[in-house]
mmCIF file of C-alpha atoms in Angstrom:
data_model
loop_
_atom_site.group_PDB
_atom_site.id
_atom_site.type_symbol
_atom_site.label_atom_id
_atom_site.label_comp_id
_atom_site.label_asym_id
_atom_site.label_seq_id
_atom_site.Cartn_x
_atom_site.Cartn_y
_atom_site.Cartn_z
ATOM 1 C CA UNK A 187 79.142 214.576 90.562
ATOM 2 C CA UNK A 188 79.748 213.825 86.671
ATOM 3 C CA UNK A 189 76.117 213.815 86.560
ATOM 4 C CA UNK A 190 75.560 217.110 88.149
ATOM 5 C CA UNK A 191 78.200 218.968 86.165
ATOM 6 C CA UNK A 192 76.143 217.378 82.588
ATOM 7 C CA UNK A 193 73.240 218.830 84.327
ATOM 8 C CA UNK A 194 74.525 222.141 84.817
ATOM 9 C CA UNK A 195 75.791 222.435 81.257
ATOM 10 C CA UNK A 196 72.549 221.073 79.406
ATOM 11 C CA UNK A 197 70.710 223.819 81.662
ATOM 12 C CA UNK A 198 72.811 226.927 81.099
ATOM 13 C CA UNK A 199 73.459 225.450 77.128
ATOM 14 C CA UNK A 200 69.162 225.885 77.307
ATOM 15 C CA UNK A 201 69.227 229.122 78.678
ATOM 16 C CA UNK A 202 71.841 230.357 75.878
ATOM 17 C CA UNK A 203 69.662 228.629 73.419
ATOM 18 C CA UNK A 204 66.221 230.483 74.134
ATOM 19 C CA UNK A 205 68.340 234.182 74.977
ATOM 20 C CA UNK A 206 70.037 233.987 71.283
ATOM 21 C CA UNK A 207 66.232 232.714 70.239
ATOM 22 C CA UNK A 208 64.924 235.530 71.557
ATOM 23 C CA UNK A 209 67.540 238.349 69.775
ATOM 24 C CA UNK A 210 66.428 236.973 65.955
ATOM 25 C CA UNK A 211 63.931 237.625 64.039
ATOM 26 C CA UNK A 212 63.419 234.096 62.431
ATOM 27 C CA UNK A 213 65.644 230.633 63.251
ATOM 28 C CA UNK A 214 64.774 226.964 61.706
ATOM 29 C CA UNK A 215 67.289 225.620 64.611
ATOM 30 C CA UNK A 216 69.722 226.400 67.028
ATOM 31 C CA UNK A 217 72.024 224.323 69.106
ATOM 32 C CA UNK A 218 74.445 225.395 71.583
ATOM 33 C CA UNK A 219 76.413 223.910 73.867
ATOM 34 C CA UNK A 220 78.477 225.711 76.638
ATOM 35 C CA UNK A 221 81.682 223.621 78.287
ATOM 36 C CA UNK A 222 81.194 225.430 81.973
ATOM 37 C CA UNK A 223 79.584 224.320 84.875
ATOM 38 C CA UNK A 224 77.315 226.796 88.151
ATOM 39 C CA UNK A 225 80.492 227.509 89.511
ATOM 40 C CA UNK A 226 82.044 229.427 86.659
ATOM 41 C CA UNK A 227 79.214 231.023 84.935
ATOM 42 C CA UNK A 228 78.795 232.995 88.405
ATOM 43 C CA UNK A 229 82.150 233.776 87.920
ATOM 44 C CA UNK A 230 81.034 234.853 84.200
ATOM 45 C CA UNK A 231 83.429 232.059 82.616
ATOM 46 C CA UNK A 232 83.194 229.462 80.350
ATOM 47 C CA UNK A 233 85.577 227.556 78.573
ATOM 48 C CA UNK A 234 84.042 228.062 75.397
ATOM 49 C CA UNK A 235 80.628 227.411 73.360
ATOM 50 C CA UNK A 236 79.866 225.943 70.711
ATOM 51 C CA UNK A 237 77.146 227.431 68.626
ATOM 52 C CA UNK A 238 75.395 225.748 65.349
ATOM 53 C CA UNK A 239 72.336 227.464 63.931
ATOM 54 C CA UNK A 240 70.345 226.822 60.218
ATOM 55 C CA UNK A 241 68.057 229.413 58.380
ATOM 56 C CA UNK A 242 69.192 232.246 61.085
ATOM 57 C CA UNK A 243 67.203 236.113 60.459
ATOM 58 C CA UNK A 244 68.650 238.795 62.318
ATOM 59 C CA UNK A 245 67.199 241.813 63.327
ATOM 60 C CA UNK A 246 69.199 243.444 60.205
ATOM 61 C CA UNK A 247 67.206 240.785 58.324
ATOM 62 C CA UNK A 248 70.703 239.405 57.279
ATOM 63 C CA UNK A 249 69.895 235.922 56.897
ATOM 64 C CA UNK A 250 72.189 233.066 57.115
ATOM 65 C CA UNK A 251 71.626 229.309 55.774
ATOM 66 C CA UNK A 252 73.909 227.867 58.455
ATOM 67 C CA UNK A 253 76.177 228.499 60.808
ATOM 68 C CA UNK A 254 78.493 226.237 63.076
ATOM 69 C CA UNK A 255 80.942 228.802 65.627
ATOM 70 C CA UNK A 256 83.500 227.921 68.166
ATOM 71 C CA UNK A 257 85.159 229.788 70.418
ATOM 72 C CA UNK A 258 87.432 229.541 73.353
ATOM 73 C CA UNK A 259 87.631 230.614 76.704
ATOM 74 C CA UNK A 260 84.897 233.154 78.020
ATOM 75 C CA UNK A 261 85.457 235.550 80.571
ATOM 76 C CA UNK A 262 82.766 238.532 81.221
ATOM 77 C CA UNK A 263 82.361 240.856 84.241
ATOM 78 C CA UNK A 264 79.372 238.730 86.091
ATOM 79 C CA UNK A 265 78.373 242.296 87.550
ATOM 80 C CA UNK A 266 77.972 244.234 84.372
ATOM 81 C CA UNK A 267 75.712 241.152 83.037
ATOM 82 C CA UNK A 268 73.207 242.038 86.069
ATOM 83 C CA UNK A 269 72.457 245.224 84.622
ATOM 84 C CA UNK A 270 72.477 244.146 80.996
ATOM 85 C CA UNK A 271 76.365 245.292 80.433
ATOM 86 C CA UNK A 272 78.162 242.639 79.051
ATOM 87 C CA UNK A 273 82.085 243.369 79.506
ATOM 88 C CA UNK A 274 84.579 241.109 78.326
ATOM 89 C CA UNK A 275 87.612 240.621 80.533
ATOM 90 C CA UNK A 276 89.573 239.299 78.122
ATOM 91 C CA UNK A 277 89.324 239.173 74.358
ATOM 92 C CA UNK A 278 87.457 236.071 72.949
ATOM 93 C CA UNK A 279 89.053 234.139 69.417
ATOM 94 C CA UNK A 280 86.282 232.295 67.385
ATOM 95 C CA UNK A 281 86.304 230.227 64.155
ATOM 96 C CA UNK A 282 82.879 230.279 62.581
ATOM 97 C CA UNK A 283 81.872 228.012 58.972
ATOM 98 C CA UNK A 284 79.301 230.539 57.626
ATOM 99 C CA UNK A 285 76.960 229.161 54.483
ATOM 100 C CA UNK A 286 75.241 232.170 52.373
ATOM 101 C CA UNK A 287 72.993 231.622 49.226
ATOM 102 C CA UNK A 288 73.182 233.607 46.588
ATOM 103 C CA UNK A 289 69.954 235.466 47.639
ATOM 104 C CA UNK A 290 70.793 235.991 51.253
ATOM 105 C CA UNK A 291 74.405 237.663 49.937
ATOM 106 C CA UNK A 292 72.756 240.252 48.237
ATOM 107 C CA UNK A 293 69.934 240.616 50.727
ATOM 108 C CA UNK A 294 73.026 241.079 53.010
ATOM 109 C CA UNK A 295 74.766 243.769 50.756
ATOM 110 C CA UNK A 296 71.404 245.756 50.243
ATOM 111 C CA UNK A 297 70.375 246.153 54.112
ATOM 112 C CA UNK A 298 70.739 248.757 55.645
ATOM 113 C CA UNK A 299 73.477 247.497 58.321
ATOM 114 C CA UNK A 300 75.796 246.971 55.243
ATOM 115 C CA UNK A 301 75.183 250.228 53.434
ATOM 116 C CA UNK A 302 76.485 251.570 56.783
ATOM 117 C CA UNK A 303 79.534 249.723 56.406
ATOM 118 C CA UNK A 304 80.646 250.122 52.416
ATOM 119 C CA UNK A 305 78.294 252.616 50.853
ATOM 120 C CA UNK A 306 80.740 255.203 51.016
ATOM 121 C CA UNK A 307 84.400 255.277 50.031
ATOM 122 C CA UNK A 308 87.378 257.285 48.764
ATOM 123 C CA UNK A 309 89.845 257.184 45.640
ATOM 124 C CA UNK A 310 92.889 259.528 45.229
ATOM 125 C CA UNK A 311 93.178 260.677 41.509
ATOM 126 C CA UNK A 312 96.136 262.735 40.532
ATOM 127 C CA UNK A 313 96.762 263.951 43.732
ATOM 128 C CA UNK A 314 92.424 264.612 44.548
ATOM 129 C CA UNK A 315 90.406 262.921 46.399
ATOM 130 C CA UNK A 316 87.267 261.812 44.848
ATOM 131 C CA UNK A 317 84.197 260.654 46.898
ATOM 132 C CA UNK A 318 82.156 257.706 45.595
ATOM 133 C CA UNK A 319 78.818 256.435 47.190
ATOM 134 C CA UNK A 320 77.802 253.349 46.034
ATOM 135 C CA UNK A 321 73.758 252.719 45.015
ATOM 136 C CA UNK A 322 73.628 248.982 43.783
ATOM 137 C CA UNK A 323 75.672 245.671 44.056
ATOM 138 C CA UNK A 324 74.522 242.577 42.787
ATOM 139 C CA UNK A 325 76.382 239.491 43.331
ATOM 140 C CA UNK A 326 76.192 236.268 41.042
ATOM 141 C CA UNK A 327 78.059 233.042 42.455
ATOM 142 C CA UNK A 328 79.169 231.098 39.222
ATOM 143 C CA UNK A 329 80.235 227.564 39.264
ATOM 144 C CA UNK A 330 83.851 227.751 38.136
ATOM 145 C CA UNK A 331 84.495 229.271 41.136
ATOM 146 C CA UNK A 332 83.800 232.787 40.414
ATOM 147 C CA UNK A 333 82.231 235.478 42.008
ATOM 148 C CA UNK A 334 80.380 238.089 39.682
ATOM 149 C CA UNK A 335 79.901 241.718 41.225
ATOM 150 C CA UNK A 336 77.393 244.398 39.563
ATOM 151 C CA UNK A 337 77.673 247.828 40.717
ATOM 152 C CA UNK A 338 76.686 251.686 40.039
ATOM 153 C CA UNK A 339 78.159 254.185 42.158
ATOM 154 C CA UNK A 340 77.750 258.079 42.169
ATOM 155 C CA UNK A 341 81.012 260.523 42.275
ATOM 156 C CA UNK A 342 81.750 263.913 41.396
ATOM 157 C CA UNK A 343 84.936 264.985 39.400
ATOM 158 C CA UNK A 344 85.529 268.064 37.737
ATOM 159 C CA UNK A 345 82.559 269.360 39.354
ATOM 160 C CA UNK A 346 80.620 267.070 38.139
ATOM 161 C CA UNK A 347 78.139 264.688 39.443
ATOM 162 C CA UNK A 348 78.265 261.299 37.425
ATOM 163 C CA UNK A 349 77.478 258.067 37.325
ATOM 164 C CA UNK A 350 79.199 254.777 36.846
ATOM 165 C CA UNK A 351 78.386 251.065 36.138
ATOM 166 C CA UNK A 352 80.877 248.225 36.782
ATOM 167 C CA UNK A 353 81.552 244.881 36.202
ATOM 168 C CA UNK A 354 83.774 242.837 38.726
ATOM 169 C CA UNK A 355 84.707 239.718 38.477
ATOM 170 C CA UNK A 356 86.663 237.469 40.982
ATOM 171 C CA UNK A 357 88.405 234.493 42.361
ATOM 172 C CA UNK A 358 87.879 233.927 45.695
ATOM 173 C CA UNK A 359 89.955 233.154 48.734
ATOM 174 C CA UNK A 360 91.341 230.289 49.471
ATOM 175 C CA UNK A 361 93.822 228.785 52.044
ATOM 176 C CA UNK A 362 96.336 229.134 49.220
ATOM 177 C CA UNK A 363 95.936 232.567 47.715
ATOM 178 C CA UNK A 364 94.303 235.635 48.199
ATOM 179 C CA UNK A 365 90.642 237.039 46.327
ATOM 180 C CA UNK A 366 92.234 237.882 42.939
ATOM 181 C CA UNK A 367 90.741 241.130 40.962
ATOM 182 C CA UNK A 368 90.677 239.125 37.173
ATOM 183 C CA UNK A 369 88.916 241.847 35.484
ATOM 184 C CA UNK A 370 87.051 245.298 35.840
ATOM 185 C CA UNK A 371 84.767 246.664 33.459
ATOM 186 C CA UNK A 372 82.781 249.657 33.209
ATOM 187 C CA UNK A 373 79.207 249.391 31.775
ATOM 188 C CA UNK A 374 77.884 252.892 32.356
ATOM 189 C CA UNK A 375 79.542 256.164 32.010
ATOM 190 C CA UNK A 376 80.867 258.164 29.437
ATOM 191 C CA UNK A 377 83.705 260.171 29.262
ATOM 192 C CA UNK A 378 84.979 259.093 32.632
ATOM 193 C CA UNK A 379 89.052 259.285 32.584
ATOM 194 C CA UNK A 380 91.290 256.529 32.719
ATOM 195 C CA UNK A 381 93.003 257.667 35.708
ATOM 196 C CA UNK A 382 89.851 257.630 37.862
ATOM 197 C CA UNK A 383 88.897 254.265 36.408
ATOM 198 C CA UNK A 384 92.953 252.659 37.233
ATOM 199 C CA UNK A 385 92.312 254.150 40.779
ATOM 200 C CA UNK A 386 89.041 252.851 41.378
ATOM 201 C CA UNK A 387 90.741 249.315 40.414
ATOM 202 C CA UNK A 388 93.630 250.004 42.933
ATOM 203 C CA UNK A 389 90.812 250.466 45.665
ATOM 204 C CA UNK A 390 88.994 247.070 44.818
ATOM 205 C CA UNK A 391 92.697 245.424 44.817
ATOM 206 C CA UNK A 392 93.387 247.369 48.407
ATOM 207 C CA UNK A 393 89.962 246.100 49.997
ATOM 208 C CA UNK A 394 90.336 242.481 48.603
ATOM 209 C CA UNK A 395 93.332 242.152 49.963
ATOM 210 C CA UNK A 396 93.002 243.654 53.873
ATOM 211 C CA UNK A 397 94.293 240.888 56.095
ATOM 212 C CA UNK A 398 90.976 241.622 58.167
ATOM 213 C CA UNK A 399 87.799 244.150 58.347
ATOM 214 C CA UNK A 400 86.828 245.483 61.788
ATOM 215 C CA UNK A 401 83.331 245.919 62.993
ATOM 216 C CA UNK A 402 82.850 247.734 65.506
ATOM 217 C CA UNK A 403 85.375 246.158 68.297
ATOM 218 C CA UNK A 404 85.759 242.495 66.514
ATOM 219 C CA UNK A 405 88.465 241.855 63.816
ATOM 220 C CA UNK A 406 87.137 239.727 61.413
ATOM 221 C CA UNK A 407 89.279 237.483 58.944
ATOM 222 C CA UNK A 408 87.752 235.827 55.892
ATOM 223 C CA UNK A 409 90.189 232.571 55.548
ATOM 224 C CA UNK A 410 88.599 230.675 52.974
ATOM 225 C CA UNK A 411 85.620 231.214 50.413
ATOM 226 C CA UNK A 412 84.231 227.982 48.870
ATOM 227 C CA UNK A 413 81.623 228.391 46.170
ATOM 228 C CA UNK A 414 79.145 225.512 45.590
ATOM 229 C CA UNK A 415 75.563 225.230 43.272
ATOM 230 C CA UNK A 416 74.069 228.831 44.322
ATOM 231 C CA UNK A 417 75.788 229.318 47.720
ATOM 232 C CA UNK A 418 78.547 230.286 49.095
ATOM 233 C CA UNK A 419 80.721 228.673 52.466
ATOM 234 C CA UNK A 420 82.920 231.632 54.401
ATOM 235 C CA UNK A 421 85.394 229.988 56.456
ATOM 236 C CA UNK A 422 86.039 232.972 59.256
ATOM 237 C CA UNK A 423 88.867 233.827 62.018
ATOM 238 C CA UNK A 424 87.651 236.308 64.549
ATOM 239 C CA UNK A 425 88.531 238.402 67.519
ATOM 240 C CA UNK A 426 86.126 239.945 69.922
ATOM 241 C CA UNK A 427 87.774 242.623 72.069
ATOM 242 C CA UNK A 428 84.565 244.421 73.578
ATOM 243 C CA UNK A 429 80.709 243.245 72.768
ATOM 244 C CA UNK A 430 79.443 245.756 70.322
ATOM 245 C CA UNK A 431 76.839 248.457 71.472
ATOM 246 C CA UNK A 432 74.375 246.853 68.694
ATOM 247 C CA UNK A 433 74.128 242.968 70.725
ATOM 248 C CA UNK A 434 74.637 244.772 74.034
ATOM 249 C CA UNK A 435 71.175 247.033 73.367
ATOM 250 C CA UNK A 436 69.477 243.855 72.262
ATOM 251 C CA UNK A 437 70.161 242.482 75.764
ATOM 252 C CA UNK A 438 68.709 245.632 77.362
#
């Protein structure tokens, strides 16, 4: 019986394997391995899967180095997943070890999937509202545990379209403390008023410091960021509570 439940679990782990294949543009290797058995995955459960992937292109063309994710318990309508519908019952908690290089971070910030998340934003100066749309970011990982960030965005104040160029630079997040804002400073821009420039600051602080950033229906939590020679290693808490529309149309 042991042997048939191994069975069962190296053929649906398979089946996972060549489905997630399938939904990337590009992967050096993929493992996964899901703890269920015939029984339960008719059912639509699973007691959780364990995924581990290297040199990973998505269809964003968001490349990751490696990834190793675990979550835990599974539970999907079986009857939705007939039709391509994938409809969690519950919501599904993951931990996921997430390695970048400092290429694929700033092909990640440039795509267009990203652009949709951060290129626009909002800053209240003296009581206004100012709208900012950002057109660069550049990222440089430096070895003493810094992270570099090189920026231009567009805004208009005083009827006025203008331009600005930033420098960032920060500590990043560790199990101990949170990303800490050491200095801002402008390198384009002229005549651009303090106030706007202490708000903009404020607004790095505020995102920095969000306890988690939702996409779509999962709550992502960045718990740890470890820099090493030209990489970086995300250490990252999340909650599913409904498959997004974007992996559900790439099981259509």
């Amino acid at each position: 019986m042991s042997d048939q439940k191994s069975l069962d679990k190296q053929i649906i782990s398979q089946v996972a394997e060549t489905s997630i294949a399938n939904q990337l543009e590009a992967a050096e290797q993929i493992d996964i391995y899901v703890e269920t058995d015939i029984l339960k995955i008719v059912q639509g459960q699973a007691d959780g899967v364990t995924f581990a992937g290297q040199g990973l292109v998505t269809k964003e063309n968001i490349r990751l180095q490696e990834i190793k994710l675990q979550t835990d318990n599974i539970d999907i309508n079986p009857f939705g997943a007939i039709f391509g519908q994938i409809q969690l019952n519950k919501p599904v908690n993951l931990m996921a070890r997430v390695t970048l290089t400092e290429a694929d971070l700033n092909q990640a910030l440039n795509s267009q999937f990203s652009r949709k998340l951060v290129q626009k934003f909002q800053v209240s100066v003296d009581g206004k509202v100012v709208d900012f749309d950002l057109q660069k970011m550049q990222i440089s990982l430096h070895s003493q545990n810094h992270i570099e960030l090189q920026g231009k965005v567009q805004f208009t104040e005083n009827n006025h379209n203008r331009s600005l160029g930033f420098t960032v630079m920060l500590r990043p997040r560790t199990h101990s403390h949170p990303i800490i804002l050491e200095s801002f400073n402008c390198t384009q821009g002229e005549g651009i008023s303090l106030d706007l420039i202490v708000s903009l600051m404020q607004k790095f602080q505020e995102l920095t410091n969000l306890p988690y950033f939702q996409l779509e229906d999962i709550n992502l939590s960045i718990k740890n960021m470890e820099i090493q020679q030209g990489k970086i290693i995300l250490l990252i808490e999340a909650n599913v509570n409904k498959i997004p529309d974007s992996v559900t149309q790439l099981l259509d």
